[in-house]
Coordinates of C-alpha atoms in Angstrom, one line a residue:
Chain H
X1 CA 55.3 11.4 -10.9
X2 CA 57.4 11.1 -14.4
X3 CA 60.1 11.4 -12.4
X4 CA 59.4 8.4 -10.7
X5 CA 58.3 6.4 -13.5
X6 CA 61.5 7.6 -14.9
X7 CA 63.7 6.6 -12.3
X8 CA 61.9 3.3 -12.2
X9 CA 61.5 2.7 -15.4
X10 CA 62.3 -1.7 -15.2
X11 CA 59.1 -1.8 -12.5
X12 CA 57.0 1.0 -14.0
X13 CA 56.9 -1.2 -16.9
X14 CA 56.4 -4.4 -15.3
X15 CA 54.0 -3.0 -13.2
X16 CA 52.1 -1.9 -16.5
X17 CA 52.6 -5.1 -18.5
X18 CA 51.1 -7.0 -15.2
X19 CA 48.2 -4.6 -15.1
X20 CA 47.3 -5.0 -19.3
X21 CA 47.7 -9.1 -18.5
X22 CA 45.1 -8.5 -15.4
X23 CA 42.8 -6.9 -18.0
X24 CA 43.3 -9.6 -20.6
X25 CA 42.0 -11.8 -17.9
X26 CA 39.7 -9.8 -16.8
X27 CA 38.0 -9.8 -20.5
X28 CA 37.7 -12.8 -20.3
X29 CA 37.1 -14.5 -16.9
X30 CA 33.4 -14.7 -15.8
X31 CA 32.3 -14.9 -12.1
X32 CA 28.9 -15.8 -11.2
X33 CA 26.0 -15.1 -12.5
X34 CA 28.1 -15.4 -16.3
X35 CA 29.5 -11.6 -15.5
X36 CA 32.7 -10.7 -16.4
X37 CA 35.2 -9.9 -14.3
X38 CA 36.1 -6.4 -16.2
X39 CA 32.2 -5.7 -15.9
X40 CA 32.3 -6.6 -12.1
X41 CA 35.4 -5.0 -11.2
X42 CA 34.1 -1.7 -13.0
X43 CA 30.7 -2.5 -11.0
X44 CA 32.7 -2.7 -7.8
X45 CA 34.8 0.2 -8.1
X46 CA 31.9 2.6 -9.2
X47 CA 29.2 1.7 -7.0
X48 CA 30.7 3.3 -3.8
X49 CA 31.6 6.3 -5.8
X50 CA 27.5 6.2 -7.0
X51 CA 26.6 5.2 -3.4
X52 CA 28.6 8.2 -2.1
X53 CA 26.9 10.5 -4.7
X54 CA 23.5 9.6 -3.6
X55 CA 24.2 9.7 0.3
X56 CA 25.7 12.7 -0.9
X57 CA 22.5 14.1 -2.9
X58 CA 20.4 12.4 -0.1
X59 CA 21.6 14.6 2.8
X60 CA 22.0 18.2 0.5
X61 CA 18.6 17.4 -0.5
X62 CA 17.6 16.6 3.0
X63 CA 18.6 19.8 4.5
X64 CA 17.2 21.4 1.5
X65 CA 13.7 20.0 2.3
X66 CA 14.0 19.8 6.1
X67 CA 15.3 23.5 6.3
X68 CA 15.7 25.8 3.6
X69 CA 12.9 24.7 1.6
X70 CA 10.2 25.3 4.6
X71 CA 10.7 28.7 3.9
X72 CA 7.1 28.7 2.6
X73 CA 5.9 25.6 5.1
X74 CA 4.2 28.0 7.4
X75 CA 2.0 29.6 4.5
X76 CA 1.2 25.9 3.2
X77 CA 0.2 24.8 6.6
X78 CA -2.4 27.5 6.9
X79 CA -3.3 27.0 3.8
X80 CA -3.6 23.7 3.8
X81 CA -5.3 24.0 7.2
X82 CA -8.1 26.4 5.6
X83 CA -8.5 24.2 3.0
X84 CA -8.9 20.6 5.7
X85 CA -11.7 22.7 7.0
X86 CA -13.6 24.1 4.0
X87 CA -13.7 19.9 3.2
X88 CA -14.7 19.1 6.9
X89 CA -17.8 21.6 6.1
X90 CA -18.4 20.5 3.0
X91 CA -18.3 16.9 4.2
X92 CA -21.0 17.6 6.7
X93 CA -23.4 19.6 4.0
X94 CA -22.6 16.5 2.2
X95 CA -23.7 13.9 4.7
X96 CA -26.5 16.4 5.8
X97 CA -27.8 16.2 2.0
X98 CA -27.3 12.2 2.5
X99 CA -29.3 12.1 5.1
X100 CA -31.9 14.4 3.3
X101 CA -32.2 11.8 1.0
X102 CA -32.3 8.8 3.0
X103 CA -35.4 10.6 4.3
X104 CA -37.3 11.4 1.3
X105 CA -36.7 8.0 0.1
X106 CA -38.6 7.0 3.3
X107 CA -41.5 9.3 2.5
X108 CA -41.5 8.2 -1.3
X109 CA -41.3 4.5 -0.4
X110 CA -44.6 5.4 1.8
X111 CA -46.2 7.5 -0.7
X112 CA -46.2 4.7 -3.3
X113 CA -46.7 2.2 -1.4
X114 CA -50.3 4.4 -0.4
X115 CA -51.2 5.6 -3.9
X116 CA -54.7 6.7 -2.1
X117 CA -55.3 9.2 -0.2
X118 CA -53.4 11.9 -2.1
X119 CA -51.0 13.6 0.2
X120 CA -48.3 16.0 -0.4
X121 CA -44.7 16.2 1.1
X122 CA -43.8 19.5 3.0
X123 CA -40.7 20.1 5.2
X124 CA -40.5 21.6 8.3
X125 CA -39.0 24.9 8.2
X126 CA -39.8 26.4 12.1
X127 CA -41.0 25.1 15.0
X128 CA -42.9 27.1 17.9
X129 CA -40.9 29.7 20.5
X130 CA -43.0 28.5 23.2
X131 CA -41.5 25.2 25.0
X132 CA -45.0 24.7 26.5
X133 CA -46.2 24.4 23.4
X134 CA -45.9 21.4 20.3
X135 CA -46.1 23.3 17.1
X136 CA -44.1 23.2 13.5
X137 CA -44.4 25.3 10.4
X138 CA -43.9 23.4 7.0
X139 CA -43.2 25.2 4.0
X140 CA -47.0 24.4 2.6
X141 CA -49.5 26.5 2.8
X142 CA -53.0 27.8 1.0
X143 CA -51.0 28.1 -2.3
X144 CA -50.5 24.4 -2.1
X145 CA -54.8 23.8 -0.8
X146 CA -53.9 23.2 2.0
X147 CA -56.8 23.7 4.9
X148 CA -57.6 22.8 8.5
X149 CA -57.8 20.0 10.0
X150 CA -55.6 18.0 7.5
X151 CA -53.6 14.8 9.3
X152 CA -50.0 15.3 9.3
X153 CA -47.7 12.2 9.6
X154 CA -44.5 10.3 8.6
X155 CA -44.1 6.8 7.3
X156 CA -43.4 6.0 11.5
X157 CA -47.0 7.6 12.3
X158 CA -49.3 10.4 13.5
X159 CA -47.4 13.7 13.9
X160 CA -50.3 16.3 14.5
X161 CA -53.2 18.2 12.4
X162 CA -52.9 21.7 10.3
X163 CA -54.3 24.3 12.5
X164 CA -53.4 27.6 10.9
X165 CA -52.8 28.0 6.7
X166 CA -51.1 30.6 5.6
X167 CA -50.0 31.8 2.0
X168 CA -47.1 29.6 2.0
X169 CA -47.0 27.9 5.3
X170 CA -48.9 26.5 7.4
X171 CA -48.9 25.5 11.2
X172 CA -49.0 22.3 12.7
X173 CA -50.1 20.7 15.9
X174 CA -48.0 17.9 17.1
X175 CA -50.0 15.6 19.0
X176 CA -48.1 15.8 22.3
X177 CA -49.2 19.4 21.9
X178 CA -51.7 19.7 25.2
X179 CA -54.1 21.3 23.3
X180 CA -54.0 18.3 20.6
X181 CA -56.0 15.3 21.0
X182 CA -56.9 12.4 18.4
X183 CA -59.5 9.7 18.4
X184 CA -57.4 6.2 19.4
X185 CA -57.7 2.7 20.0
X186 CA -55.3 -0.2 21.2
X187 CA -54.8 -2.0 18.1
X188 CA -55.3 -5.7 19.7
X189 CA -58.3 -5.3 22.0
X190 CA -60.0 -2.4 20.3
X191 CA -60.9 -0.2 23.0
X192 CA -61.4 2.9 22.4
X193 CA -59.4 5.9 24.1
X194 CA -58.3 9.8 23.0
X195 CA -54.8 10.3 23.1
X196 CA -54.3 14.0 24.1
X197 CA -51.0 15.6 24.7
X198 CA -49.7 17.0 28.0
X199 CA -47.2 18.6 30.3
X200 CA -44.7 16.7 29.2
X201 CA -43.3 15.5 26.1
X202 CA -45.0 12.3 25.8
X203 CA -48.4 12.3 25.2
X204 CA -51.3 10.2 27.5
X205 CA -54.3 7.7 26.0
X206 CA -57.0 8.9 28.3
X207 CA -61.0 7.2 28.9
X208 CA -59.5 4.2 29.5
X209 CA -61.8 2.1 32.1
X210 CA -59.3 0.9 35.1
X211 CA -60.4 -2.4 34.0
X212 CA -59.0 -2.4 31.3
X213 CA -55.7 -4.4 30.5
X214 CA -53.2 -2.6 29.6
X215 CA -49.7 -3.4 28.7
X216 CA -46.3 -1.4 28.2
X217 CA -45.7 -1.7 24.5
X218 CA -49.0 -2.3 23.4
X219 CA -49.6 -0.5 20.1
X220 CA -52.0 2.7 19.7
X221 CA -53.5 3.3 16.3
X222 CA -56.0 6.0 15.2
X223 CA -59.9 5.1 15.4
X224 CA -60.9 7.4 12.2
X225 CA -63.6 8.8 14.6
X226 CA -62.3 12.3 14.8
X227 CA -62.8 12.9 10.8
X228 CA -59.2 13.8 10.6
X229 CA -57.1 11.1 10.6
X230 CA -57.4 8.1 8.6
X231 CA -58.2 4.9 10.6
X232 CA -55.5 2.6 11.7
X233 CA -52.7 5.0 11.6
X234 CA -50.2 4.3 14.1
X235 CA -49.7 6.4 17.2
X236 CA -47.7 4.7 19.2
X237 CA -47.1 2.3 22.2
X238 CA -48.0 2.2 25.4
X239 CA -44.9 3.3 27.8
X240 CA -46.6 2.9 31.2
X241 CA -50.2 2.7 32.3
X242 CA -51.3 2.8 35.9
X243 CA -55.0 3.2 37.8
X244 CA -56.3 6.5 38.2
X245 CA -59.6 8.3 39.1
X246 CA -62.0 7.8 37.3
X247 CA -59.6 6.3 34.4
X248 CA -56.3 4.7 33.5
X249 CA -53.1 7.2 33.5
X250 CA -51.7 5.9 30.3
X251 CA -48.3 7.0 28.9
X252 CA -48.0 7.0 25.0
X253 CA -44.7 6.8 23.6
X254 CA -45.1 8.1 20.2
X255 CA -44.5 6.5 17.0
X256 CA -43.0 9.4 14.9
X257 CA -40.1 10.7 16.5
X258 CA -42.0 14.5 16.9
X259 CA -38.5 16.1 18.4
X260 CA -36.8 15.1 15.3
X261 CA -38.5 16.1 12.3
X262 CA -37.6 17.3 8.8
X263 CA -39.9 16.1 6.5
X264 CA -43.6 15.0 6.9
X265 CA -46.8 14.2 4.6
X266 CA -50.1 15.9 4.6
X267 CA -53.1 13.9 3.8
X268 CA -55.4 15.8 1.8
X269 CA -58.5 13.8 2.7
X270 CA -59.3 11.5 5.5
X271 CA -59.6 8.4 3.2
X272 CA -58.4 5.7 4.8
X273 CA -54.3 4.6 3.8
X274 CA -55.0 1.8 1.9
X275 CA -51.6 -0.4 0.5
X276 CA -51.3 -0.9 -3.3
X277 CA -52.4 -4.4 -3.0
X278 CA -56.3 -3.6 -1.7
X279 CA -57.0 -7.3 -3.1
X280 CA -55.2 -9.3 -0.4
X281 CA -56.3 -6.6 2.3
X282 CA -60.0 -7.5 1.3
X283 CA -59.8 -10.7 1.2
X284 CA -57.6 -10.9 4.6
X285 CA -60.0 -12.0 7.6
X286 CA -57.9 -9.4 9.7
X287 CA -57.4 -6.6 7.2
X288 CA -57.5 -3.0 7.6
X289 CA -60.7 -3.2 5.9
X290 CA -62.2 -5.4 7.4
X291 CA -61.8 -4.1 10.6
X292 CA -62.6 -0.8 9.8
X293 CA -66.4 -2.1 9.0
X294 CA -66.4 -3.7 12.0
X295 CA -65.9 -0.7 14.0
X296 CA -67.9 1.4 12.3
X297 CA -71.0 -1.2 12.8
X298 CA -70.1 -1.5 16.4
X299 CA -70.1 2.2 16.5
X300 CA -73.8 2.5 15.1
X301 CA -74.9 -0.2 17.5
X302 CA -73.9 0.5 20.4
X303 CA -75.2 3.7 22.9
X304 CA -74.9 5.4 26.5
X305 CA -72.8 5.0 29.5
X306 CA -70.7 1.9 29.1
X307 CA -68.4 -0.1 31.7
X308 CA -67.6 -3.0 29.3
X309 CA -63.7 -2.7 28.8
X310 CA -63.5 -4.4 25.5
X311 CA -66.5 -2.5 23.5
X312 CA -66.3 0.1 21.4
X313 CA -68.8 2.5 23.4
X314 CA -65.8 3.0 25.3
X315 CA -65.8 6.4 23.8
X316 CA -68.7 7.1 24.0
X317 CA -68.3 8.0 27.8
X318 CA -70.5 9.6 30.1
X319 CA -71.0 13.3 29.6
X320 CA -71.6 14.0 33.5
X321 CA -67.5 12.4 33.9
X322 CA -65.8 13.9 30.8
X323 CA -66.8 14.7 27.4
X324 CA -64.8 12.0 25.4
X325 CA -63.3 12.5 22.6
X326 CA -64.2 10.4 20.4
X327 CA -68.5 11.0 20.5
X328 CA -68.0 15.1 19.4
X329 CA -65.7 13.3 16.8
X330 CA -68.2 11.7 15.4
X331 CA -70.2 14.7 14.0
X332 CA -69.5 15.0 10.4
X333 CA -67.3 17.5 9.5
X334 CA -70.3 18.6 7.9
X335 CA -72.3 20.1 10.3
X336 CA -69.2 21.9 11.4
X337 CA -69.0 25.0 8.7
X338 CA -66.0 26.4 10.2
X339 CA -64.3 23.0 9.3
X340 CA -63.1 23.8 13.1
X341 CA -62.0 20.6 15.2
X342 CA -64.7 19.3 17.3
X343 CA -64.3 17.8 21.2
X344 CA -61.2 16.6 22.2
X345 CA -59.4 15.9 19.0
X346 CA -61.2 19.2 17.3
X347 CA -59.3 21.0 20.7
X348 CA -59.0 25.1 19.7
X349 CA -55.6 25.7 18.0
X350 CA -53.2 27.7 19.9
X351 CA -54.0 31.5 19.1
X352 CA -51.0 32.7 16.9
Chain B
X1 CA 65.4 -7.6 -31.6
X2 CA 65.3 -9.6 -28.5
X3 CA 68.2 -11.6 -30.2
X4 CA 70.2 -7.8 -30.1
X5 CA 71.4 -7.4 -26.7
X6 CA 72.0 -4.6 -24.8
X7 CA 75.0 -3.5 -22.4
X8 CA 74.2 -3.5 -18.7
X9 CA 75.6 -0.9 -17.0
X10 CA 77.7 -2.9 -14.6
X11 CA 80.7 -4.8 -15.0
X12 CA 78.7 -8.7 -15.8
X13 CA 79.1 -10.0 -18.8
X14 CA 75.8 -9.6 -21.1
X15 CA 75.5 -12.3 -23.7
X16 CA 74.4 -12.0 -27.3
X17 CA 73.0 -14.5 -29.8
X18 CA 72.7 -15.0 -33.3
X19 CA 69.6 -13.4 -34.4
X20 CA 66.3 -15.3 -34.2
X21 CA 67.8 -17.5 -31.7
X22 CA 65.4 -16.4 -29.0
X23 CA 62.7 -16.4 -30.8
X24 CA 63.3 -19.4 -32.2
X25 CA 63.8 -21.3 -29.0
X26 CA 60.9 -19.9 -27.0
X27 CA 58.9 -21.1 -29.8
X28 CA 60.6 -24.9 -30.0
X29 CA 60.2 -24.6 -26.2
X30 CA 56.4 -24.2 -26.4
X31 CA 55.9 -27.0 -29.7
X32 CA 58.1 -29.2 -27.4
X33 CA 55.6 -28.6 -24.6
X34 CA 53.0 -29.1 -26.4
X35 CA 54.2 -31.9 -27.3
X36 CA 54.9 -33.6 -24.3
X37 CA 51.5 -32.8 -23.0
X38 CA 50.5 -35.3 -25.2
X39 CA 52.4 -37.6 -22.5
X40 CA 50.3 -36.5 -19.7
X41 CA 52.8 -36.2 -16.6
X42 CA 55.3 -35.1 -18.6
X43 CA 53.7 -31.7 -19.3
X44 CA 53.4 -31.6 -15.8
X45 CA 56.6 -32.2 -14.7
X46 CA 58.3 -30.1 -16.6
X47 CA 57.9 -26.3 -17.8
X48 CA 60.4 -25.7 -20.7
X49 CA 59.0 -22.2 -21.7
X50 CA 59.8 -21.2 -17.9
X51 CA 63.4 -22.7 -17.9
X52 CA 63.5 -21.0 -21.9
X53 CA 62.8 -17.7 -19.4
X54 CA 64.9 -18.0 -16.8
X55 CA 67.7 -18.6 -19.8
X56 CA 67.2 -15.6 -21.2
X57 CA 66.7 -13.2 -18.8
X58 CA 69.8 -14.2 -16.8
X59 CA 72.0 -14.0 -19.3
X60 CA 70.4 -10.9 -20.8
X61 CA 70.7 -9.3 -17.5
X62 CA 67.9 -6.4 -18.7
X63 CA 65.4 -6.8 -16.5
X64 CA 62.9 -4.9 -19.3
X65 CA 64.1 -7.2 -21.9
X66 CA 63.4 -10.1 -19.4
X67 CA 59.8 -9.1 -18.6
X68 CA 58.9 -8.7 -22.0
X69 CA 60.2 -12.3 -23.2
X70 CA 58.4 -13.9 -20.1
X71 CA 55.6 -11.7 -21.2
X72 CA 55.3 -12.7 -25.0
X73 CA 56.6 -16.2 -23.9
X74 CA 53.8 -16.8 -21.0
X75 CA 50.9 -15.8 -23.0
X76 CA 51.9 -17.6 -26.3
X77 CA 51.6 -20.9 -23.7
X78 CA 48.4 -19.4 -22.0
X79 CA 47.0 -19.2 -25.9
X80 CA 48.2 -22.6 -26.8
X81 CA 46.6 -24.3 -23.7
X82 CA 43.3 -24.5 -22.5
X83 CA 43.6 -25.1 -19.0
X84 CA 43.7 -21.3 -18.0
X85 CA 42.4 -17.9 -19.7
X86 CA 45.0 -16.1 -21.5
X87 CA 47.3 -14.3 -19.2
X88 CA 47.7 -16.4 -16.3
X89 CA 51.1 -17.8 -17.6
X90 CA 51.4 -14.4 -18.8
X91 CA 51.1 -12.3 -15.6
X92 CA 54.0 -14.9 -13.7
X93 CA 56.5 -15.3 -16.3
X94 CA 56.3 -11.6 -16.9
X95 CA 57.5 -11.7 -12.8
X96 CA 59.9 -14.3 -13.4
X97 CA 61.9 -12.6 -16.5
X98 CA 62.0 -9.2 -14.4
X99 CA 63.1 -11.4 -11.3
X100 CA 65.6 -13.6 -13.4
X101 CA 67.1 -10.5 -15.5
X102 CA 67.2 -8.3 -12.0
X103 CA 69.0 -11.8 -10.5
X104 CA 71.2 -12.6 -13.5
X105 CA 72.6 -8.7 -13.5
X106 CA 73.9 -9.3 -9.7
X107 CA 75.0 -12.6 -9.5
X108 CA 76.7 -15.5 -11.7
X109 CA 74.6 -17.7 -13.2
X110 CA 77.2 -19.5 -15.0
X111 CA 77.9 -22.3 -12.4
X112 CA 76.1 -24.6 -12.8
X113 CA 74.8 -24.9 -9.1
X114 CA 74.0 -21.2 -9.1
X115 CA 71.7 -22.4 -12.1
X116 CA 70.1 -25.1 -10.4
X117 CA 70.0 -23.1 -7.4
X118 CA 67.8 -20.0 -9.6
X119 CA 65.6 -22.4 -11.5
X120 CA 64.7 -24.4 -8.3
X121 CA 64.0 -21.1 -6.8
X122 CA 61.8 -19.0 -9.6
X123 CA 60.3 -22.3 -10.3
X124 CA 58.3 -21.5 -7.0
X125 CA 58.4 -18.3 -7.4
X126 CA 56.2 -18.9 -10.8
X127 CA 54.2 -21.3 -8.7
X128 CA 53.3 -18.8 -5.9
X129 CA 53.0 -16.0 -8.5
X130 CA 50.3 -18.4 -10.9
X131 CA 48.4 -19.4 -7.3
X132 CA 48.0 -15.9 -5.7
X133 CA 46.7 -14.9 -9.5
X134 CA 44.6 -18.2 -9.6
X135 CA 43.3 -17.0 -6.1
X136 CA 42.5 -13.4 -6.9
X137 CA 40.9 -14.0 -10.0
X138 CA 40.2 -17.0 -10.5
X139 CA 38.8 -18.1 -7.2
X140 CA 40.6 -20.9 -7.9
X141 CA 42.2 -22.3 -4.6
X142 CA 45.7 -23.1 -5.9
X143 CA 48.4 -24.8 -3.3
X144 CA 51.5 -22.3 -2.9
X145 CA 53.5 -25.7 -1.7
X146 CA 53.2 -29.6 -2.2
X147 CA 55.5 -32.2 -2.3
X148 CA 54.8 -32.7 -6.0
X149 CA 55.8 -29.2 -6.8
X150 CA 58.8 -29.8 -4.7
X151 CA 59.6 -32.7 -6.6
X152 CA 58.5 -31.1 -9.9
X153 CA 61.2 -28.3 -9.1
X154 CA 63.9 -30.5 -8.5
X155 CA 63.3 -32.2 -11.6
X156 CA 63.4 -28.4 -13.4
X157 CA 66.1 -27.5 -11.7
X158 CA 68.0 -30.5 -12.7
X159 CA 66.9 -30.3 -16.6
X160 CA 67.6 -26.2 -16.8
X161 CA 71.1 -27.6 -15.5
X162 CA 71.8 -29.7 -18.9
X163 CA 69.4 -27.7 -20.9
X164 CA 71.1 -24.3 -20.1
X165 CA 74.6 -25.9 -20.9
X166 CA 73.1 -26.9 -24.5
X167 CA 71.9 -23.4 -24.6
X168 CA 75.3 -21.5 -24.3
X169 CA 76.5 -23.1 -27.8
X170 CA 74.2 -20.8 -29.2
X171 CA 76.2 -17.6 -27.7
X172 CA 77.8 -15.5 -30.3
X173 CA 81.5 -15.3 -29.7
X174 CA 82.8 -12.0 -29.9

């Protein structure tokens, strides 16, 4: 190369002097954008040399990552794996403790909204081994005073009766048990009926004259005439109804959903569930109240066989037929000493 | 310095000068530009510090010697003007004192229609050498070839005829 320049000395130089003159200009030329042309030119020649760095950098580092570094990928994965399925269970205790919670807002809505009777919260913790038979176990039990004969039910409606206490536990008969039966009316026409479990799942609303009207979806509530559950509870709705010998076949879809439950309420008394503003129910024409005299006086009044469909001696059927359910439930509990259920909704518990 | 000489290493005659005269005549050539720019077309017309070049670096015949005049000589007349950045004279009469000098040390340039013949010639040369630089960094779309310029060279060619004749007085004898 000096050799060159040497040998060339005339152009070498010109060359030079032309390149320091370029730069002179450069200095002090601007192209858009008020940047000079020095500053551009250096821009220009740089930038592949930076653009080939990084495409450089890019691809080293990209078979780094995409080969050599997944060395330890395999290791990661399962323990990344482990770790996507230690969340997916804790997800689900987390939405199973949501749902928890949803529910005993449910039951503590209800339970302030009825300030009277007392009642106390229990949840279920077993259910029966039998499938013929409709039985829980709540974690309440003599500890907590609990007895016989106490109503169970949920913010929906009737769930069943305590028929064995224990220490800390207690039994319960769901009412689509087919030992189980409970004193009923249809909420609209007032006729009296016992709704009494059977074979299958869905209880039936038996005593029920064939001429009676009965619709699918009507509403079922508890007359208070069996001494253990408050009046005007609800039961549920008619499913289907359809003529039998000597009374109506009646299907009762029930109100709380008895397959699915988690937590329930006990009643500690039979007084009747009366909202927090009794003032308005008193004064209602229709209210719960209200009503609840009226059947009571009807009850008093009226006597022997009866064929009328819309009275209440509905229930009080003839003893040659059936024994109805709702005349042995109106004994006081009283006279009963062993606080044993009487007639049809006092059936015997299920010997454990 | 410039005013020195130096012997080319072939057989051509290499002129010297009294000392300063170089110097002294680039700069009257660039006042006298300046001077006629004041006379608009004039400026235009003619280009004394490029005939001043082509002067001495044909009969300098050292094409270094050349480049460096045209050099010093262009960018004196890019810093006295405003119409260009300093450097774009520069850059082509840096090319035209190498060319002249590398011209003047192979042929005669003492007839005086080998003079016209050069002037007319480097004139474009300068003129394609200021547009391609105009181009490239400027962005400045400069014609290579109009009749103007044609004319404009003819008119050069034509002064750097009388104005070179003027210019041999001030050869030293030896």
């Amino acid at each position: 190369m000096p050799d060159i320049l040497s040998r060339h000395r005339p152009l070498s130089l010109l060359a030079g002097l032309i390149v320091v003159q370029v730069l002179l200009l450069a200095f002090q030329i601007k192209r858009e954008h008020d940047v000079r042309l020095v500053r551009y030119w250096a821009v220009q020649m740089l930038t592949p040399a930076e653009r080939a760095g990084t495409w450089s950098f890019s691809k080293v580092s990209g078979v780094w990552s995409g080969y050599i570094g997944l060395r330890d990928s395999q290791s990661e994965n399962q323990r990344l794996k482990s770790e996507v399925e230690q969340l997916r269970m804790r997800n689900r205790e987390l939405e199973s403790r949501a749902a928890e919670a949803q529910r005993l807002t449910v039951l503590m809505n209800f339970r302030e909204g009825h300030p009277e009777p007392p009642m106390i919260p229990a949840q279920v913790i077993g259910a029966s081994a039998d499938p013929t038979s409709h039985i829980l176990f709540i974690n309440r039990g003599e500890r907590d005073h609990l007895r016989r004969n106490l109503a169970v039910i949920t913010p929906d409606g009737v769930v069943g009766k305590i028929v064995e206490i224990f220490p800390s536990s207690a039994q319960v008969l769901l009412i689509n048990d087919k030992e189980s039966g409970v004193g009923a009316l249809f909420a609209g026409t007032r006729t009296h009926g016992v709704v009494k479990g059977s074979a299958d799942s869905n209880p039936h609303m038996e005593y029920v004259q064939n001429d009676e009207k009965v619709q699918p979806g009507q509403a079922i509530v508890t007359s208070g005439e069996d001494r253990i559950f408050p009046k005007d509870l609800p039961i549920g709705t008619v499913e289907d109804a359809s003529a039998g010998n000597p009374f109506q076949l009646i299907r009762v879809q029930p109100a709380a959903r008895l397959d699915r439950l988690e937590e329930v309420l006990i009643l500690m008394s039979q007084q009747e569930l009366a909202p927090k503003k009794t003032e308005e129910a008193t004064s209602a024409p229709g209210s719960l109240q209200n009503r609840q005299m009226g059947a009571s006086q009807a009850a008093l009044t009226t006597g022997g066989p009866q064929k009328a469909p819309n009275r209440k001696s509905t229930v009080t059927v003839d003893s040659s037929k059936s024994k109805p359910a709702a005349s042995a439930a109106s004994t006081p509990e009283h006279s009963n000493p062993n606080n044993a259920p009487t007639g049809a909704a006092n059936s015997p518990a299920p010997q454990q | 310095m410039l005013s020195t000489g130096a012997r080319s290493d072939t057989n051509i005659e290499v002129h010297r000068y009294y000392a300063g005269t170089v110097l002294i005549v680039a700069f009257l050539s660039l006042v006298l530009q300046a001077f006629l720019h004041k006379y608009g077309r004039w400026s235009e017309l003619l280009d004394l510090p490029l005939l001043v070049t082509i002067y001495f670096g044909v009969s300098r015949r050292n094409p270094v010697t050349g480049m460096f005049l045209g050099a010093a000589i262009g960018l004196l007349q890019d810093a006295v003007g405003h119409a260009y950045p300093i450097g774009m004279y520069g850059i082509a009469k840096t090319c035209v004192g190498y060319l002249a000098s590398s011209v003047g040390a192979r042929i005669d340039t003492e007839h005086p229609v080998s003079r016209f013949g050069l002037v007319f010639l480097l004139f474009h040369f300068h003129q394609v050498v200021l547009a391609i630089t105009q181009r490239l960094l400027l962005n400045h779309p400069s014609p290579f070839f109009t009749l103007q310029l044609f004319l404009d060279s003819l008119a050069s060619a034509g002064l750097a005829v009388i104005l070179f004749a003027l210019l041999d007085r001030l050869r030293r004898t030896s």
